[in-house]
Amino acid sequence: MTNKTIDDFQTPGQALKYFLSSYGWTQDDLAHILTISLKHTNEIIKDKKPISIDIARLLEKVFDWKAHEWIMLDTSYQLSKKIEEAKEQLVERQVEVYKYLPINELLKKGWLKPYENIEGLNKQLHSFWNVPKNKQLDFSILESNNINIEYRKSDAYKDPTNEINARAWYQMALNHSQKLNVAPYDKNGLEELLSKLHTYTIMKSGISKFLNDLGKVGVKFVFLSHLSKTYLDGAAFASETGPVITLTGRYDRVDNFWFNMAHEASHVLLHLPKKNHKNMVFMDDSTSSITSKKEKEANEMAEKILLQDEILEFFDEYIGYITEEKVTEFSLSKKIHPSIVVGILAFNEKVSYSTLHRFKESVRDKIPNKYRAEKV
């Protein structure tokens, strides 16, 4: 007789080992008593086989516990085993996924929602990459993804994980762009809009107005922070529903916002085909050197849009003593934000970047929520 209950054991095998020790029996003895094979007895004791109702009834005849107690202990063990197996599968899946996606960062940013099992993870990954539920998700898609990314990038991209993150960032931007409705793409309309872009920079609610007008000429805009190691300021890409411009707000400055906007819009105008080809993506790090022909062309157009030649010509005679009053004078006469004026002068080493602090102004809070891929 024993005072032990099923709560004292985690598995039927543990209980049987205890009983055999208490009775001084061997596995062979138990097999003989139960009239089953030694192999079957050994498998039950090692928890390799579940306890059937028939075996539970036999054990009731041999030991102190009722048949239903043996069934309850076995059921509890089988459930816990399935939970552990599910955890192991999830861990294995996460190890696989982490080679291609910064899952933890995506969770922190809210790009993915918390999940409890492998089914929850797979469901979100299928949704994120727009893969049908009945189709297996091949992670090689993250390496090819049928897109051709052209980078204006720093040496940081020597790390292959950076490109993986950049592709994930692109996919998040693409997903949000599909939620936006704009007019059909009008190349001539975009060209006209860019010719007066500088005037929006000094308008009240100028950013909101420009983004609205950008949609009227068929260009979608998405605001999305960059992932770690990507060092992105913005991107321009074609999609099935038209061209998309995405900015990260990496530097929360007026001059940076408008220059990157002008640069990416120039890519749309100059380098994205009139007919949509979803495999063309331009990604830009504004702090890196420019080497490709297309990047130089986009930069030159952006400089023209933001009146760089006029700014440099006007301030040429004031080099060394450029005052706030002169910056304001030019800004008002040409209808362009003073921060952009100083930013161009600083980039061309005519003034110190510290001068920008006088005209510092945040832009993040001026971007309407509908353009934000991340909700605030």
XYZ file of C-alpha atoms in Angstrom:
376
model
C 0.000 0.000 0.000
C 1.182 3.546 -0.639
C 0.109 7.071 0.262
C 1.388 8.416 -3.046
C -1.167 10.001 -5.415
C -1.018 10.895 -9.095
C -0.137 14.469 -8.074
C 3.234 13.168 -6.874
C 4.276 12.100 -10.377
C 4.665 13.798 -13.753
C 4.391 10.659 -15.891
C 2.924 7.148 -15.621
C 6.437 5.757 -16.072
C 7.669 7.584 -12.984
C 4.788 6.116 -10.945
C 5.430 2.602 -12.218
C 9.131 2.805 -11.370
C 8.165 3.900 -7.861
C 5.706 1.020 -7.439
C 8.174 -1.540 -8.778
C 10.823 -0.303 -6.358
C 8.338 -0.377 -3.466
C 7.253 -3.931 -4.289
C 10.741 -5.130 -5.103
C 9.649 -6.209 -8.588
C 11.419 -6.094 -11.926
C 9.930 -5.054 -15.262
C 9.896 -8.715 -16.205
C 7.815 -9.458 -13.102
C 5.294 -6.749 -14.022
C 5.082 -7.991 -17.596
C 4.326 -11.491 -16.360
C 1.670 -10.241 -13.910
C -0.034 -8.071 -16.540
C 0.262 -10.851 -19.135
C 1.776 -8.498 -21.699
C 5.156 -8.559 -23.415
C 8.301 -7.256 -21.735
C 8.778 -4.878 -24.668
C 5.315 -3.395 -24.167
C 5.924 -3.065 -20.421
C 9.286 -1.375 -21.029
C 7.744 1.126 -23.443
C 5.055 2.056 -20.897
C 7.611 2.530 -18.134
C 9.737 4.704 -20.438
C 6.593 6.712 -21.337
C 7.018 5.801 -24.975
C 3.507 4.313 -25.150
C 0.326 5.772 -23.671
C -1.708 3.793 -21.159
C -4.783 2.342 -22.771
C -8.040 1.766 -20.926
C -7.343 -2.001 -20.917
C -3.889 -1.522 -19.367
C -5.296 0.953 -16.831
C -7.835 -1.693 -15.704
C -5.060 -4.235 -15.315
C -2.919 -1.780 -13.304
C -5.902 -1.165 -11.027
C -5.827 -4.893 -10.166
C -2.104 -4.732 -9.346
C -1.595 -1.418 -7.545
C -3.538 0.922 -5.255
C -4.803 3.350 -7.902
C -8.072 3.179 -9.761
C -8.071 2.801 -13.558
C -9.274 6.353 -14.095
C -6.315 7.671 -12.063
C -3.855 5.981 -14.393
C -5.752 7.456 -17.366
C -5.741 10.939 -15.782
C -1.997 10.833 -15.133
C -1.280 9.620 -18.658
C -3.585 12.231 -20.211
C -1.920 15.013 -18.240
C 1.490 13.799 -19.385
C 0.466 13.495 -23.035
C -0.909 17.056 -22.998
C 2.254 18.453 -21.428
C 4.331 16.537 -23.973
C 2.375 18.085 -26.823
C 2.894 21.553 -25.317
C 6.640 20.959 -25.070
C 6.755 19.634 -28.618
C 4.884 22.735 -29.798
C 7.393 24.950 -27.983
C 10.266 23.096 -29.600
C 8.684 23.525 -33.022
C 8.200 27.242 -32.379
C 11.815 27.640 -31.278
C 13.041 25.824 -34.392
C 10.821 27.994 -36.594
C 12.012 31.183 -34.916
C 15.649 30.167 -35.392
C 14.895 29.722 -39.093
C 13.010 33.006 -39.367
C 15.664 35.011 -37.501
C 18.066 34.277 -40.356
C 15.816 36.346 -42.600
C 13.849 38.751 -40.404
C 14.557 40.740 -37.211
C 11.437 39.294 -35.562
C 12.057 40.849 -32.134
C 12.427 44.324 -33.634
C 9.301 43.871 -35.760
C 7.370 42.914 -32.621
C 8.668 45.946 -30.709
C 7.689 48.232 -33.584
C 4.262 46.648 -33.846
C 4.835 45.431 -37.400
C 4.017 41.968 -36.089
C 1.692 41.134 -33.203
C 2.678 38.827 -30.311
C 2.067 35.147 -31.061
C 1.942 32.059 -28.867
C 2.589 29.230 -31.296
C 4.012 28.348 -34.662
C 0.610 28.692 -36.324
C 0.308 32.277 -35.093
C 3.792 33.116 -36.355
C 3.266 31.506 -39.756
C -0.099 33.221 -40.213
C 1.477 36.636 -39.693
C 4.462 35.875 -41.908
C 2.143 34.806 -44.728
C 0.182 38.021 -44.296
C 3.325 40.193 -44.094
C 4.759 38.765 -47.309
C 1.376 38.438 -49.059
C 1.770 34.697 -49.491
C -1.491 32.680 -49.788
C -2.308 30.592 -46.718
C -2.313 27.361 -48.699
C 1.170 28.021 -50.074
C 4.334 27.240 -48.150
C 6.376 30.316 -47.230
C 9.781 29.961 -48.844
C 12.242 32.209 -47.034
C 14.380 32.510 -50.131
C 11.727 35.061 -51.139
C 13.406 37.422 -48.686
C 16.657 37.122 -50.577
C 15.275 37.552 -54.074
C 11.739 38.867 -53.522
C 11.552 39.617 -57.238
C 12.825 43.133 -56.591
C 15.900 44.968 -57.746
C 17.058 47.338 -55.016
C 19.395 50.168 -55.961
C 21.071 51.636 -52.905
C 22.592 54.977 -52.178
C 24.232 53.450 -49.149
C 27.115 53.603 -46.721
C 29.711 50.920 -46.053
C 27.376 49.578 -43.364
C 25.645 47.523 -46.047
C 28.619 45.182 -46.176
C 26.761 43.303 -43.433
C 24.251 41.051 -45.276
C 21.718 41.384 -42.454
C 21.317 45.037 -43.408
C 19.954 44.144 -46.821
C 17.605 41.615 -45.224
C 16.281 44.354 -42.933
C 15.975 46.735 -45.871
C 13.854 44.215 -47.766
C 11.606 43.755 -44.744
C 11.296 47.551 -44.463
C 10.386 47.773 -48.140
C 7.698 45.106 -47.703
C 6.175 46.966 -44.741
C 6.083 50.182 -46.779
C 4.541 48.348 -49.740
C 1.887 46.775 -47.513
C 0.821 50.156 -46.132
C 0.861 51.806 -49.562
C -1.768 49.312 -50.716
C -4.172 50.799 -48.159
C -3.924 54.263 -49.729
C -6.108 55.483 -52.564
C -4.721 58.042 -55.005
C -5.462 59.231 -58.520
C -3.856 57.504 -61.530
C -0.207 58.445 -61.945
C 0.248 61.699 -63.867
C 3.888 62.278 -64.772
C 3.278 65.787 -66.103
C 1.285 66.626 -62.990
C 4.148 65.461 -60.775
C 6.625 67.531 -62.733
C 4.469 70.625 -62.268
C 4.018 69.890 -58.557
C 7.775 69.573 -58.019
C 8.389 72.895 -59.756
C 6.543 74.602 -56.892
C 7.523 72.229 -54.074
C 9.596 74.927 -52.367
C 6.497 77.064 -51.855
C 4.874 74.340 -49.720
C 7.815 74.465 -47.310
C 6.704 77.803 -45.861
C 2.946 77.220 -45.953
C 0.948 76.607 -42.830
C 0.238 72.845 -42.919
C 2.456 72.741 -45.996
C 3.499 69.134 -45.504
C -0.083 67.932 -45.277
C -1.077 69.987 -48.324
C 1.851 68.726 -50.380
C 1.154 65.083 -49.514
C -2.476 65.555 -50.482
C -1.469 67.097 -53.814
C 1.068 64.311 -54.307
C -1.819 61.857 -54.154
C -3.720 63.895 -56.740
C -0.923 63.232 -59.262
C -0.941 59.530 -58.435
C 2.042 59.170 -56.089
C 1.531 57.432 -52.751
C 3.430 58.510 -49.645
C 4.318 56.302 -46.671
C 6.051 57.388 -43.460
C 7.889 54.482 -41.844
C 10.831 54.440 -39.431
C 13.861 52.478 -40.585
C 14.968 49.200 -39.037
C 18.268 48.905 -37.215
C 21.350 48.663 -39.444
C 19.516 49.959 -42.504
C 20.470 53.665 -42.167
C 17.735 54.664 -44.584
C 16.309 58.126 -45.163
C 13.878 57.231 -47.876
C 12.946 55.184 -50.897
C 11.054 55.358 -54.163
C 9.578 52.314 -55.817
C 7.006 51.211 -58.333
C 4.063 49.075 -57.328
C 1.090 47.520 -59.076
C -1.004 50.520 -58.025
C 1.508 53.243 -58.895
C 4.714 54.862 -57.625
C 5.409 55.117 -53.896
C 7.647 57.475 -51.923
C 8.631 56.411 -48.417
C 10.510 58.523 -45.855
C 11.814 57.362 -42.482
C 12.138 60.602 -40.529
C 15.624 59.429 -39.548
C 16.616 63.055 -39.053
C 13.684 65.068 -37.790
C 14.553 68.296 -39.602
C 12.644 70.409 -42.086
C 15.526 70.630 -44.555
C 16.128 66.880 -44.397
C 12.458 66.053 -44.965
C 12.086 68.272 -48.012
C 15.399 67.331 -49.592
C 14.649 63.617 -49.260
C 11.152 64.216 -50.594
C 12.570 66.058 -53.597
C 15.199 63.359 -54.133
C 12.741 60.442 -54.052
C 10.207 62.327 -56.184
C 13.003 62.889 -58.701
C 13.564 59.134 -58.827
C 9.864 58.677 -59.552
C 9.966 61.253 -62.328
C 13.263 60.215 -63.884
C 13.738 56.535 -63.206
C 10.474 54.748 -62.566
C 8.772 53.598 -65.776
C 5.442 55.009 -66.816
C 4.004 51.508 -66.754
C 4.306 50.009 -63.302
C 7.061 47.505 -62.645
C 6.953 46.410 -59.039
C 10.562 45.167 -59.037
C 12.200 48.627 -59.131
C 13.247 50.063 -55.752
C 15.555 52.962 -54.949
C 16.730 53.213 -51.339
C 18.750 56.115 -50.017
C 21.106 56.924 -47.167
C 21.669 60.669 -47.442
C 24.931 60.524 -45.450
C 26.700 58.298 -47.979
C 28.625 59.258 -51.071
C 26.820 59.251 -54.399
C 28.315 57.024 -57.057
C 25.598 55.840 -59.449
C 24.431 57.881 -62.408
C 20.781 57.655 -61.366
C 21.526 58.894 -57.856
C 23.472 61.852 -59.238
C 20.574 62.670 -61.552
C 18.078 62.516 -58.683
C 20.313 64.668 -56.515
C 20.769 67.283 -59.227
C 17.017 67.503 -59.782
C 16.380 67.776 -56.032
C 18.918 70.605 -55.798
C 17.164 72.388 -58.647
C 13.756 71.901 -57.026
C 15.082 73.429 -53.793
C 16.738 76.377 -55.557
C 20.314 75.467 -54.680
C 21.953 77.533 -57.442
C 19.921 80.604 -56.499
C 20.794 80.176 -52.831
C 24.525 79.828 -53.460
C 24.556 82.752 -55.874
C 22.667 85.053 -53.494
C 24.871 84.296 -50.473
C 28.170 84.233 -52.324
C 28.937 87.847 -51.417
C 28.013 87.283 -47.762
C 30.255 84.262 -47.098
C 31.798 84.637 -43.651
C 29.041 86.836 -42.284
C 25.747 85.262 -43.333
C 23.200 86.642 -40.898
C 19.824 85.372 -39.796
C 18.308 88.494 -41.321
C 19.751 87.665 -44.756
C 18.498 84.098 -44.545
C 15.035 85.353 -43.628
C 15.138 87.921 -46.440
C 15.935 85.272 -49.055
C 13.410 82.860 -47.566
C 10.581 85.359 -47.833
C 11.484 86.553 -51.317
C 11.759 83.054 -52.805
C 9.076 81.398 -50.664
C 11.295 78.656 -49.261
C 11.808 77.592 -45.650
C 14.899 79.207 -44.030
C 15.971 75.819 -42.679
C 16.339 74.572 -46.266
C 18.377 77.647 -47.171
C 20.768 77.083 -44.277
C 20.835 73.340 -44.885
C 22.002 73.849 -48.476
C 24.594 76.420 -47.363
C 25.878 74.016 -44.695
C 26.010 71.075 -47.110
C 28.114 73.203 -49.449
C 30.325 74.243 -46.505
C 29.319 77.906 -46.613
C 28.106 77.907 -43.008
C 28.306 75.551 -40.036
C 25.578 72.973 -39.525
C 25.149 74.439 -36.045
C 23.453 77.381 -37.760
C 20.517 75.063 -38.468
C 19.565 75.088 -34.782
C 18.236 78.636 -35.151
C 15.632 77.367 -37.592
C 15.085 73.930 -36.057
C 11.576 72.599 -36.578
C 10.164 69.083 -36.161
C 8.281 67.504 -39.054
C 7.145 64.160 -37.613
C 4.125 65.651 -35.883
C 3.046 67.358 -39.123
C 2.491 64.118 -41.044
C -1.177 62.978 -41.046
C -1.839 59.544 -39.539
C -3.125 57.991 -42.745
C 0.394 58.078 -44.187
C 1.966 56.428 -41.143
C 2.627 52.711 -41.464
C 3.286 52.727 -37.700
C 0.496 54.146 -35.565
C 1.423 56.618 -32.853
